[in-house]
CSV table of C-alpha atoms and ligand atoms in Angstrom, one decimal:
chain,number,residue,atom,x,y,z
A,19,MET,CA,8.2,-23.9,27.2
A,20,SER,CA,6.5,-22.4,29.9
A,21,GLY,CA,6.5,-18.7,31.1
A,22,GLY,CA,6.3,-17.1,27.6
A,23,LYS,CA,6.3,-13.2,27.7
A,24,VAL,CA,4.7,-11.8,24.8
A,25,LEU,CA,4.2,-8.1,23.3
A,26,VAL,CA,1.4,-7.1,21.2
A,27,VAL,CA,1.8,-3.9,19.5
A,28,ASP,CA,-2.1,-1.7,19.0
A,29,ALA,CA,-3.4,1.2,20.7
A,30,GLY,CA,-7.0,-0.1,19.8
A,31,GLY,CA,-9.7,-2.5,20.1
A,32,ARG,CA,-7.8,-4.9,17.7
A,33,GLY,CA,-4.7,-4.8,20.1
A,34,ASN,CA,-7.2,-6.1,22.9
A,35,ALA,CA,-8.5,-8.7,20.7
A,36,ILE,CA,-4.6,-9.7,20.0
A,37,ALA,CA,-3.8,-9.6,23.5
A,38,HIS,CA,-6.6,-11.8,24.7
A,39,ALA,CA,-5.8,-14.4,22.1
A,40,PHE,CA,-2.3,-14.5,23.3
A,41,ALA,CA,-3.3,-14.8,26.9
A,42,ARG,CA,-5.6,-17.8,26.3
A,43,SER,CA,-2.2,-19.8,25.3
A,44,PRO,CA,-1.2,-21.9,28.4
A,45,LEU,CA,2.5,-21.0,27.0
A,46,VAL,CA,1.9,-17.4,27.9
A,47,ASP,CA,2.4,-15.8,31.3
A,48,ARG,CA,2.6,-12.3,30.5
A,49,VAL,CA,0.8,-10.3,27.7
A,50,TYR,CA,2.3,-6.8,27.4
A,51,VAL,CA,0.8,-4.3,25.1
A,52,ALA,CA,2.2,-0.8,23.7
A,53,PRO,CA,1.2,1.5,23.5
A,54,GLY,CA,-2.4,-0.1,24.6
A,55,ASN,CA,-5.4,1.5,26.1
A,56,ALA,CA,-7.3,0.7,29.4
A,57,GLY,CA,-8.8,-2.2,28.3
A,58,SER,CA,-5.2,-4.0,27.5
A,59,SER,CA,-4.8,-4.0,31.7
A,60,MET,CA,-8.0,-5.6,32.3
A,61,MET,CA,-7.9,-8.9,30.8
A,62,GLU,CA,-6.0,-11.7,32.7
A,63,LYS,CA,-2.4,-11.7,32.3
A,64,CYS,CA,-2.1,-8.5,30.4
A,65,ARG,CA,-0.4,-5.3,31.1
A,66,ILE,CA,0.1,-2.0,29.3
A,67,ALA,CA,3.9,-1.5,28.7
A,68,LEU,CA,5.0,1.1,30.9
A,69,SER,CA,8.5,2.9,30.7
A,70,GLY,CA,8.7,5.6,33.9
A,71,GLY,CA,5.1,5.2,34.5
A,72,ASP,CA,4.0,5.9,30.8
A,73,PRO,CA,2.8,3.6,28.0
A,74,VAL,CA,5.8,3.2,25.9
A,75,ARG,CA,4.9,4.3,22.2
A,76,GLU,CA,8.4,5.2,20.1
A,77,ILE,CA,9.6,2.1,18.3
A,78,GLY,CA,12.9,2.9,19.9
A,79,ASP,CA,11.5,2.9,23.4
A,80,ILE,CA,9.5,-0.5,22.3
A,81,VAL,CA,12.3,-2.4,21.4
A,82,SER,CA,14.1,-1.7,24.8
A,83,PHE,CA,11.2,-2.3,26.7
A,84,ALA,CA,11.1,-5.7,25.0
A,85,LYS,CA,14.6,-6.1,25.5
A,86,LYS,CA,14.1,-5.3,29.1
A,87,LYS,CA,11.3,-7.2,30.1
A,88,GLY,CA,12.9,-10.3,28.1
A,89,VAL,CA,10.0,-10.4,25.4
A,90,ASP,CA,10.0,-13.6,23.4
A,91,LEU,CA,7.6,-12.8,21.0
A,92,THR,CA,5.9,-9.4,19.4
A,93,PHE,CA,3.2,-9.3,17.4
A,94,VAL,CA,2.4,-6.0,15.7
A,95,GLY,CA,-1.1,-4.9,15.1
A,96,PRO,CA,-1.4,-1.4,12.9
A,97,GLU,CA,-0.3,-0.2,9.4
A,98,GLY,CA,1.2,2.8,11.1
A,99,TYR,CA,4.4,1.1,12.7
A,100,LEU,CA,4.5,-1.4,10.2
A,101,SER,CA,5.2,1.4,7.7
A,102,ASP,CA,7.3,3.2,10.2
A,103,GLY,CA,9.4,-0.1,9.8
A,104,ILE,CA,9.0,-1.4,13.3
A,105,VAL,CA,9.3,-5.2,12.2
A,106,ASN,CA,12.7,-4.2,10.7
A,107,VAL,CA,14.1,-2.7,13.6
A,108,PHE,CA,13.3,-5.8,15.3
A,109,THR,CA,14.6,-8.3,13.1
A,110,GLU,CA,17.9,-6.0,13.1
A,111,GLU,CA,17.8,-6.2,17.0
A,112,GLY,CA,17.6,-10.0,16.6
A,113,LEU,CA,14.1,-10.0,18.4
A,114,ASP,CA,11.0,-12.4,17.2
A,115,VAL,CA,8.2,-10.3,16.2
A,116,VAL,CA,5.6,-11.2,13.8
A,117,GLY,CA,4.4,-8.9,10.8
A,118,PRO,CA,5.5,-7.8,7.5
A,119,ARG,CA,8.5,-6.0,7.1
A,120,ARG,CA,8.3,-2.0,5.8
A,121,GLU,CA,9.5,-3.3,2.6
A,122,ALA,CA,5.7,-5.2,2.4
A,123,THR,CA,3.9,-2.2,3.8
A,124,VAL,CA,3.5,-1.0,-0.1
A,125,LEU,CA,0.9,-3.2,-0.9
A,126,GLU,CA,-1.4,-0.9,1.7
A,127,GLY,CA,0.5,2.0,1.2
A,128,SER,CA,0.5,2.7,-2.2
A,129,LYS,CA,-2.6,1.7,-4.1
A,130,GLY,CA,-1.2,2.0,-7.6
A,131,TYR,CA,1.9,-0.1,-7.0
A,132,ALA,CA,-0.1,-2.6,-5.6
A,133,LYS,CA,-2.5,-2.8,-8.6
A,134,ASP,CA,0.5,-3.2,-11.0
A,135,LEU,CA,2.0,-5.9,-9.1
A,136,LEU,CA,-1.5,-7.8,-9.0
A,137,LYS,CA,-2.0,-7.3,-12.8
A,138,GLU,CA,1.7,-8.0,-13.6
A,139,ILE,CA,1.1,-11.6,-11.6
A,140,GLY,CA,-2.4,-12.3,-13.0
A,141,VAL,CA,-4.5,-11.6,-10.0
A,142,PRO,CA,-8.0,-10.4,-11.2
A,143,ILE,CA,-8.6,-6.7,-10.3
A,144,PRO,CA,-10.6,-4.0,-11.9
A,145,HIS,CA,-9.0,-2.3,-15.0
A,146,HIS,CA,-7.2,0.7,-13.5
A,147,ARG,CA,-4.6,3.5,-14.4
A,148,ASN,CA,-2.2,5.3,-12.2
A,149,PHE,CA,-1.6,9.0,-12.6
A,150,THR,CA,0.6,11.7,-11.1
A,151,ASP,CA,-0.6,14.8,-13.8
A,152,PRO,CA,-4.1,15.9,-13.3
A,153,GLU,CA,-4.2,16.8,-16.6
A,154,GLU,CA,-3.9,13.2,-18.2
A,155,ALA,CA,-6.0,12.0,-15.7
A,156,LEU,CA,-8.9,14.0,-17.0
A,157,GLY,CA,-8.1,13.4,-20.4
A,158,HIS,CA,-8.5,9.6,-19.4
A,159,ILE,CA,-11.7,10.4,-17.7
A,160,ALA,CA,-13.0,11.9,-20.7
A,161,SER,CA,-11.9,8.5,-22.8
A,162,PHE,CA,-13.4,6.4,-20.8
A,163,TYR,CA,-16.3,7.7,-20.2
A,164,ALA,CA,-16.8,8.5,-24.4
A,165,GLU,CA,-15.9,4.6,-24.8
A,166,ASN,CA,-17.8,3.3,-21.8
A,167,PRO,CA,-21.1,5.2,-21.3
A,168,GLU,CA,-22.4,2.2,-19.1
A,169,LYS,CA,-19.6,2.2,-16.8
A,170,ASN,CA,-18.2,4.4,-14.1
A,171,LEU,CA,-14.6,5.0,-12.2
A,172,VAL,CA,-13.4,5.1,-8.8
A,173,VAL,CA,-10.8,7.9,-7.9
A,174,LYS,CA,-8.2,6.8,-5.2
A,175,ALA,CA,-5.7,8.7,-3.8
A,176,ASP,CA,-2.5,6.9,-3.9
A,177,GLY,CA,-1.0,6.4,-0.3
A,178,LEU,CA,-2.6,6.2,3.1
A,179,ALA,CA,-5.3,8.2,3.8
A,180,ALA,CA,-7.0,6.4,7.2
A,181,GLY,CA,-9.4,4.1,4.9
A,182,LYS,CA,-10.7,7.4,3.3
A,183,GLY,CA,-8.9,7.9,0.1
A,184,SER,CA,-11.5,6.1,-2.6
A,185,ILE,CA,-14.0,8.3,-4.4
A,186,VAL,CA,-16.8,6.2,-6.0
A,187,CYS,CA,-18.5,8.1,-8.6
A,188,ALA,CA,-21.7,7.9,-10.5
A,189,SER,CA,-20.8,10.5,-13.1
A,190,GLU,CA,-18.2,11.6,-15.7
A,191,GLU,CA,-18.5,15.2,-13.8
A,192,GLU,CA,-18.2,13.2,-10.2
A,193,ALA,CA,-14.9,11.6,-11.5
A,194,ALA,CA,-13.4,15.1,-13.0
A,195,SER,CA,-14.4,16.8,-9.9
A,196,ALA,CA,-12.9,14.0,-7.7
A,197,VAL,CA,-9.6,14.5,-9.5
A,198,GLU,CA,-9.8,17.8,-9.3
A,199,ARG,CA,-10.3,17.9,-5.3
A,200,ILE,CA,-7.7,14.9,-4.5
A,201,MET,CA,-4.8,16.4,-6.9
A,202,VAL,CA,-5.1,20.2,-7.5
A,203,GLU,CA,-7.7,22.1,-4.8
A,204,PRO,CA,-8.0,21.6,-2.1
A,205,ARG,CA,-6.1,18.1,-1.9
A,206,LEU,CA,-8.3,16.4,0.2
A,207,PHE,CA,-5.8,13.6,1.0
A,208,GLY,CA,-2.9,15.7,1.0
A,209,ASP,CA,0.5,14.0,0.0
A,210,ALA,CA,-1.5,10.8,-0.3
A,211,GLY,CA,-3.2,12.1,-3.4
A,212,ARG,CA,-0.2,13.1,-5.5
A,213,ARG,CA,-0.8,10.4,-7.8
A,214,VAL,CA,-4.4,8.8,-8.0
A,215,VAL,CA,-5.2,5.3,-9.4
A,216,LEU,CA,-8.5,5.7,-11.8
A,217,GLU,CA,-10.1,2.5,-11.4
A,218,GLU,CA,-13.3,0.6,-13.0
A,219,ARG,CA,-16.2,0.7,-10.8
A,220,LEU,CA,-17.3,-2.7,-10.1
A,221,GLU,CA,-20.8,-4.2,-9.4
A,222,GLY,CA,-21.4,-6.9,-6.7
A,223,ARG,CA,-20.8,-7.8,-3.3
A,224,GLU,CA,-18.1,-6.8,-1.1
A,225,LEU,CA,-15.9,-9.6,1.3
A,226,MET,CA,-13.2,-9.0,3.3
A,227,PHE,CA,-10.6,-11.8,3.3
A,228,PHE,CA,-8.0,-12.7,5.9
A,229,ALA,CA,-5.1,-14.6,5.4
A,230,VAL,CA,-2.0,-15.5,7.6
A,231,THR,CA,1.4,-16.6,6.0
A,232,ASP,CA,4.6,-17.6,6.6
A,233,GLY,CA,6.0,-16.3,3.4
A,234,ARG,CA,5.6,-19.7,1.3
A,235,THR,CA,2.0,-21.6,3.1
A,236,VAL,CA,-0.8,-19.1,3.3
A,237,PHE,CA,-4.0,-20.4,5.4
A,238,PRO,CA,-7.3,-18.6,5.3
A,239,LEU,CA,-8.5,-17.1,8.3
A,240,GLU,CA,-12.3,-16.9,9.3
A,241,SER,CA,-13.9,-13.7,8.2
A,242,ALA,CA,-16.7,-11.7,9.4
A,243,MET,CA,-19.5,-9.7,8.0
A,244,ASP,CA,-18.9,-5.8,8.6
A,245,TYR,CA,-21.1,-2.4,8.6
A,246,LYS,CA,-19.1,0.3,7.6
A,247,ARG,CA,-21.6,3.2,7.4
A,248,ALA,CA,-21.9,4.9,10.7
A,249,PHE,CA,-25.8,4.9,10.7
A,250,GLY,CA,-28.0,1.8,10.2
A,251,PRO,CA,-31.8,1.5,8.9
A,252,GLY,CA,-34.4,4.0,9.7
A,253,GLU,CA,-31.9,6.5,11.0
A,254,GLU,CA,-32.6,9.1,8.4
A,255,VAL,CA,-33.0,11.9,11.2
A,256,ALA,CA,-30.0,11.1,12.6
A,257,ILE,CA,-27.9,11.5,9.7
A,258,ARG,CA,-29.2,14.7,8.9
A,259,LEU,CA,-28.7,15.9,11.9
A,260,TYR,CA,-25.4,14.9,11.7
A,261,ASN,CA,-24.5,16.2,7.9
A,262,ARG,CA,-25.7,19.6,9.2
A,263,LEU,CA,-23.3,19.6,11.9
A,264,SER,CA,-20.8,18.5,10.1
A,265,GLY,CA,-21.1,20.9,7.3
A,266,ASP,CA,-21.9,17.8,4.6
A,267,PRO,CA,-24.0,19.5,1.9
A,268,ASN,CA,-25.2,16.2,1.0
A,269,LEU,CA,-28.0,15.7,3.9
A,270,ASP,CA,-28.8,12.2,3.1
A,271,HIS,CA,-25.1,10.9,2.7
A,272,ASN,CA,-24.6,8.1,5.4
A,273,PRO,CA,-20.7,8.1,6.3
A,274,ASN,CA,-18.1,5.6,5.8
A,275,THR,CA,-16.3,4.5,9.1
A,276,GLY,CA,-13.8,2.1,10.0
A,277,GLY,CA,-16.4,-0.1,10.9
A,278,MET,CA,-19.5,-0.1,13.4
A,279,GLY,CA,-19.6,-3.3,14.2
A,280,GLY,CA,-19.8,-7.4,12.7
A,281,TYR,CA,-19.9,-10.8,13.3
A,282,SER,CA,-18.1,-13.9,12.1
A,283,PRO,CA,-18.2,-16.3,10.4
A,284,HIS,CA,-19.2,-14.7,7.6
A,285,PRO,CA,-23.0,-15.4,6.0
A,286,TRP,CA,-22.0,-16.3,2.5
A,287,LEU,CA,-18.3,-17.0,2.3
A,288,ASP,CA,-18.7,-20.2,1.6
A,289,ASP,CA,-15.6,-23.3,1.0
A,290,ASP,CA,-16.2,-23.1,-2.7
A,291,LEU,CA,-15.7,-19.3,-2.7
A,292,SER,CA,-12.9,-19.0,0.0
A,293,GLU,CA,-10.9,-22.3,-2.1
A,294,ARG,CA,-11.5,-19.9,-5.4
A,295,ILE,CA,-10.2,-16.6,-3.5
A,296,MET,CA,-7.4,-18.6,-1.6
A,297,GLY,CA,-6.0,-20.0,-5.3
A,298,GLU,CA,-6.7,-16.9,-7.3
A,299,ILE,CA,-5.8,-14.3,-5.3
A,300,ALA,CA,-4.5,-15.1,-1.8
A,301,VAL,CA,-1.9,-17.8,-2.7
A,302,PRO,CA,-0.5,-15.9,-6.1
A,303,THR,CA,-0.5,-12.7,-4.2
A,304,ILE,CA,2.1,-13.9,-1.5
A,305,ARG,CA,4.0,-15.8,-3.8
A,306,GLY,CA,4.5,-12.8,-6.7
A,307,PHE,CA,5.5,-10.6,-3.9
A,308,ARG,CA,8.2,-12.8,-3.1
A,309,GLU,CA,9.2,-13.5,-6.6
A,310,GLU,CA,9.2,-9.5,-7.6
A,311,THR,CA,10.2,-8.1,-4.5
A,312,GLY,CA,12.7,-11.0,-2.8
A,313,PHE,CA,11.1,-10.2,0.3
A,314,GLU,CA,9.2,-13.0,2.0
A,315,TYR,CA,5.7,-11.5,3.2
A,316,ARG,CA,4.9,-12.6,6.7
A,317,GLY,CA,1.8,-12.1,9.2
A,318,MET,CA,-2.0,-11.1,8.4
A,319,ILE,CA,-3.1,-10.2,5.2
A,320,TYR,CA,-6.6,-9.2,4.5
A,321,PHE,CA,-8.0,-8.0,1.4
A,322,GLY,CA,-10.7,-5.8,-0.1
A,323,LEU,CA,-12.9,-8.2,-2.7
A,324,MET,CA,-15.7,-7.1,-4.7
A,325,ILE,CA,-17.7,-10.7,-6.0
A,326,THR,CA,-18.8,-9.7,-9.1
A,327,GLU,CA,-21.1,-12.0,-11.5
A,328,GLU,CA,-19.8,-13.1,-14.6
A,329,GLU,CA,-22.0,-15.4,-16.6
A,330,GLY,CA,-23.5,-16.7,-13.8
A,331,GLU,CA,-20.2,-17.7,-11.8
A,332,ARG,CA,-18.8,-15.6,-8.9
A,333,VAL,CA,-15.5,-13.9,-9.5
A,334,PRO,CA,-13.6,-12.5,-7.0
A,335,LYS,CA,-11.7,-8.9,-7.8
A,336,VAL,CA,-9.0,-7.1,-5.5
A,337,LEU,CA,-10.3,-3.5,-4.7
A,338,GLU,CA,-7.6,-3.1,-1.8
A,339,ILE,CA,-4.9,-5.2,0.3
A,340,ASN,CA,-4.2,-4.0,3.7
A,341,VAL,CA,-1.2,-5.6,5.4
A,342,ARG,CA,-2.4,-6.5,9.3
A,343,LEU,CA,-5.8,-7.5,10.4
A,344,GLY,CA,-9.0,-5.2,10.6
A,345,ASP,CA,-10.3,-3.4,13.1
A,346,PRO,CA,-13.2,-4.0,14.6
A,347,GLU,CA,-13.0,-7.6,12.3
A,348,ALA,CA,-10.4,-8.9,14.8
A,349,GLU,CA,-12.8,-8.3,17.7
A,350,VAL,CA,-15.2,-11.0,16.6
A,351,ILE,CA,-12.8,-13.4,14.6
A,352,LEU,CA,-10.2,-14.0,17.2
A,353,PRO,CA,-12.5,-14.9,19.9
A,354,ARG,CA,-13.4,-17.9,17.7
A,355,LEU,CA,-9.5,-19.0,17.5
A,356,GLU,CA,-9.0,-22.1,18.9
A,357,THR,CA,-5.4,-23.1,17.8
A,358,ASP,CA,-2.7,-21.4,20.1
A,359,MET,CA,-2.3,-18.0,19.1
A,360,TYR,CA,1.5,-18.5,20.7
A,361,LEU,CA,2.2,-21.7,18.4
A,362,LEU,CA,0.7,-20.0,15.6
A,363,SER,CA,2.6,-16.8,15.7
A,364,ARG,CA,5.8,-18.8,16.2
A,365,ALA,CA,5.2,-21.2,13.1
A,366,VAL,CA,4.6,-17.8,11.4
A,367,LEU,CA,8.3,-16.8,12.3
A,368,ASP,CA,10.0,-20.0,12.0
A,369,GLY,CA,8.4,-20.6,8.1
A,370,GLU,CA,6.4,-23.7,9.5
A,371,LEU,CA,2.9,-22.3,9.3
A,372,ASP,CA,2.1,-26.2,7.3
A,373,SER,CA,2.7,-27.9,10.2
A,374,VAL,CA,0.0,-25.7,11.9
A,375,LYS,CA,-3.7,-26.7,11.6
A,376,LEU,CA,-6.1,-23.9,12.2
A,377,LYS,CA,-9.2,-24.7,14.6
A,378,TRP,CA,-11.7,-22.6,15.1
A,379,SER,CA,-15.2,-22.8,17.4
A,380,PRO,CA,-18.3,-23.1,15.4
A,381,ASP,CA,-19.9,-20.3,17.7
A,382,THR,CA,-21.1,-16.7,16.1
A,383,CYS,CA,-19.6,-13.8,17.8
A,384,VAL,CA,-21.2,-10.3,17.3
A,385,GLY,CA,-19.1,-7.2,18.0
A,386,VAL,CA,-21.4,-3.8,18.6
A,387,CYS,CA,-19.2,-0.7,18.5
A,388,ALA,CA,-20.1,1.7,20.9
A,389,ILE,CA,-18.7,5.4,19.3
A,390,SER,CA,-18.6,9.0,20.7
A,391,GLY,CA,-21.8,10.3,19.0
A,392,ARG,CA,-23.4,13.6,19.1
A,393,VAL,CA,-22.7,15.9,22.1
A,394,VAL,CA,-24.3,19.2,23.1
A,395,LYS,CA,-21.9,20.8,25.7
A,396,PRO,CA,-22.4,24.1,27.0
A,397,ALA,CA,-19.0,26.0,26.1
A,398,SER,CA,-17.2,28.1,29.0
A,399,SER,CA,-18.0,31.1,26.8
A,400,GLY,CA,-21.7,30.8,27.8
A,401,VAL,CA,-22.6,29.4,24.0
A,402,GLN,CA,-23.3,25.7,23.3
A,403,GLU,CA,-21.2,23.6,21.4
A,404,GLU,CA,-22.2,20.7,19.1
A,405,ARG,CA,-20.3,18.1,17.8
A,406,PRO,CA,-21.8,15.5,15.5
A,407,GLY,CA,-20.1,12.6,16.6
A,408,TYR,CA,-17.6,9.9,14.7
A,409,PRO,CA,-16.5,9.7,12.3
A,410,GLY,CA,-16.8,13.7,12.2
A,411,PRO,CA,-15.8,15.5,14.9
A,412,HIS,CA,-16.6,14.3,18.3
A,413,TYR,CA,-15.8,14.6,22.3
A,414,THR,CA,-13.5,12.7,24.2
A,415,ASN,CA,-12.7,12.2,28.1
A,416,MET,CA,-16.1,11.0,29.2
A,417,PRO,CA,-16.5,9.2,32.1
A,418,ILE,CA,-17.5,5.5,31.2
A,419,ARG,CA,-20.1,4.0,33.5
A,420,GLY,CA,-21.9,0.4,33.8
A,421,LEU,CA,-18.7,-2.0,32.6
A,422,GLU,CA,-19.3,-4.1,35.7
A,423,LYS,CA,-22.7,-4.6,35.1
A,424,VAL,CA,-21.5,-6.8,31.6
A,425,ASP,CA,-22.0,-10.4,32.0
A,426,PRO,CA,-18.9,-12.2,32.2
A,427,ASP,CA,-18.9,-14.3,29.4
A,428,VAL,CA,-19.6,-11.4,27.0
A,429,LEU,CA,-16.3,-9.9,25.7
A,430,VAL,CA,-15.4,-6.0,26.0
A,431,TYR,CA,-12.9,-4.9,24.0
A,432,HIS,CA,-11.9,-1.1,24.1
A,433,ASN,CA,-11.0,0.8,21.2
A,434,GLY,CA,-10.2,4.2,22.7
A,435,THR,CA,-10.3,4.2,26.6
A,436,ALA,CA,-7.9,5.6,29.5
A,437,PHE,CA,-8.3,5.6,33.2
A,438,GLY,CA,-7.7,8.8,35.0
A,439,ARG,CA,-9.4,10.8,37.9
A,440,ASP,CA,-12.7,12.4,38.3
A,441,ALA,CA,-13.3,15.8,39.9
A,442,ARG,CA,-13.2,14.1,43.1
A,443,GLY,CA,-10.2,12.1,42.6
A,444,ALA,CA,-11.2,8.8,42.3
A,445,GLU,CA,-10.2,6.5,39.6
A,446,ARG,CA,-12.5,6.3,36.5
A,447,LEU,CA,-12.7,4.9,33.0
A,448,PHE,CA,-12.8,7.8,30.1
A,449,THR,CA,-13.7,8.0,26.3
A,450,THR,CA,-10.4,8.9,24.3
A,451,GLY,CA,-11.5,7.9,20.7
A,452,GLY,CA,-14.1,7.7,18.4
A,453,ARG,CA,-14.4,4.0,18.4
A,454,VAL,CA,-14.6,3.6,22.6
A,455,LEU,CA,-15.5,0.0,23.0
A,456,THR,CA,-16.0,-3.2,21.4
A,457,VAL,CA,-19.1,-5.2,22.8
A,458,VAL,CA,-18.8,-9.0,21.6
A,459,GLY,CA,-21.9,-11.5,22.3
A,460,ARG,CA,-20.9,-15.3,21.7
A,461,GLY,CA,-23.6,-17.9,21.1
A,462,ALA,CA,-24.2,-21.0,19.0
A,463,LYS,CA,-26.6,-19.3,16.6
A,464,LEU,CA,-26.4,-15.7,15.2
A,465,GLN,CA,-29.6,-14.1,16.7
A,466,ALA,CA,-28.7,-15.4,20.4
A,467,ALA,CA,-24.8,-13.9,20.1
A,468,ARG,CA,-26.5,-11.0,19.0
A,469,GLU,CA,-29.0,-10.6,22.1
A,470,ARG,CA,-26.0,-10.9,24.1
A,471,ALA,CA,-24.1,-8.2,22.8
A,472,TYR,CA,-27.3,-5.9,22.7
A,473,GLU,CA,-28.5,-7.0,26.4
A,474,ASN,CA,-25.0,-5.9,27.4
A,475,ILE,CA,-24.0,-3.1,25.4
A,476,ARG,CA,-27.5,-1.0,27.1
A,477,ARG,CA,-25.8,-1.6,30.3
A,478,ILE,CA,-22.9,0.8,29.4
A,479,ARG,CA,-23.3,4.4,29.4
A,480,PHE,CA,-21.4,7.6,28.5
A,481,ASN,CA,-22.5,10.7,27.5
A,482,GLY,CA,-22.8,10.9,23.3
A,483,ILE,CA,-22.6,6.9,23.5
A,484,ARG,CA,-24.4,5.7,20.2
A,485,TYR,CA,-24.1,2.1,18.4
A,486,ARG,CA,-25.8,0.7,15.1
A,487,ARG,CA,-29.1,-1.1,16.2
A,488,ASP,CA,-28.8,-3.5,13.3
A,489,ILE,CA,-25.5,-5.4,13.7
A,490,GLY,CA,-26.5,-9.1,13.0
A,491,LEU,CA,-29.2,-7.6,11.1
A,492,PHE,CA,-29.7,-7.5,7.3
A,493,PRO,CA,-26.4,-9.1,6.0
B,18,AMP,P1,-10.6,1.8,-0.8
B,18,AMP,O1,-9.8,2.7,-0.4
B,18,AMP,O2,-9.7,0.6,-2.2
B,18,AMP,O3,-10.5,0.3,0.3
B,18,AMP,O4,-12.2,1.5,-1.0
B,18,AMP,C1,-13.2,1.8,-0.2
B,18,AMP,C2,-14.7,1.6,-0.6
B,18,AMP,O5,-14.8,1.9,-1.9
B,18,AMP,C3,-14.5,0.0,-0.7
B,18,AMP,O6,-15.0,-0.8,0.1
B,18,AMP,C4,-15.5,-0.3,-1.7
B,18,AMP,O7,-17.2,0.0,-1.3
B,18,AMP,C5,-15.4,1.2,-3.0
B,18,AMP,N1,-14.9,0.8,-4.0
B,18,AMP,C6,-13.4,0.9,-4.0
B,18,AMP,N2,-13.0,0.6,-5.5
B,18,AMP,C7,-14.1,-0.1,-6.0
B,18,AMP,C8,-14.2,-0.4,-7.3
B,18,AMP,N3,-13.0,-0.7,-8.1
B,18,AMP,N4,-15.6,-0.6,-7.6
B,18,AMP,C9,-16.6,-0.4,-6.7
B,18,AMP,N5,-16.1,-0.1,-5.6
B,18,AMP,C10,-14.7,0.5,-5.4
B,19,LIG,N1,-12.3,-2.0,9.5
B,19,LIG,C1,-11.3,-2.1,8.5
B,19,LIG,C2,-10.2,-1.7,8.6
B,19,LIG,O1,-9.6,-2.1,9.6
B,19,LIG,O2,-9.4,-1.5,7.7
């Protein structure tokens, strides 16, 4: 076959990385991205999916676009479209699409459901209980702490809360207050917190584990070390300023983000651990989901794991499931994929994943996210306005400069950018989000890849640009 047309559905940096992986296939001539961002149209073979000059966003419009252009295969990145049932709609229309059906997104969309299922099928998880009644949840907290004075709880809003729905507690008071704030007042995560999961807090090292499956065969993907906190070591002053501006009373709290960067391969995920995770977690979850629900899970999946130690042995336990690839993890994992992305996706669709061999480059990729940081802006009233920056309130629409100075071997995936006109009417690139660009350096060794990323990110400028300096250090 030649002349393949692929459609990637994703607005962010993960979507850029997926589109780039498809564009490397000799079987693919054109990669459309919906809704995409400015980066989607800056890669070879890639274009934003447009209708009447505007990016297509609604599922119905995306379907129409795919039909009109004769798209052969669609690949869906983010949980929003997946849980809205985009895969079901495409399938009903007779279009080939890679990603889990809506029925499977409950694994990410309801933490309580996922934990009940995993317990049922014998996948290791922390002890948990689900509650819809705050009084009962508070009662459980009191008896848990009376019986386990050495232990702690994590309080989780059951539903989707943009990755922020978990409160890791260090005392009974904190756990009780978390339940109050999620379920009663101020209902921190809205309806996502109508039900909560109270879960034993585990100690250990965290690991994100990615896999691909056609519903029967499950293959591990390469993994990535991630950096979730907004600030790195030595940034105490910036943390305090951030918290003063965002109104967090705990001035030393280093906030969580969707990810500030990462690198692949993962430094301590060895073959033994990977096999154990596959055998005890990934394979049983895919099989158990099929047997319990009758639906095959097809596509990418990632497990948030805690690697605990029990009698000197490493025991992985599942903290969360996500029905997709991570962002920015995809930006450092996918550039290392040497297997043809189109053939891999076809095999997932056709239930023939067992016929594929996944090949990875031995190189290391280091990705550093440039985010919209603190900006002081003169407001129109004459009073200065200041915003703390991502993950808190931040300004967008800042012109981006310097991309042309980036070396050709360094990848720049766009998380939040758009083309627009500056005051003189010239076309420019502007920021549109909290995370703006992910600069990916590559090298035979971590150190070299890290240097490539940092040498190049320094050439990029926009008002408020900030990035962690320690990606690739302190694993
Ligand atoms: P989640 O919303 O489940 O992805 O959790 C977000 C973060 O909270 C995780 O990445 C962990 O750092 C932490 N966490 C969640 N569950 C637990 C647990 N049972 N024990 C310890 N930490 C947890
Ligand atoms: N980087 C974490 C996520 O995509 O959920």
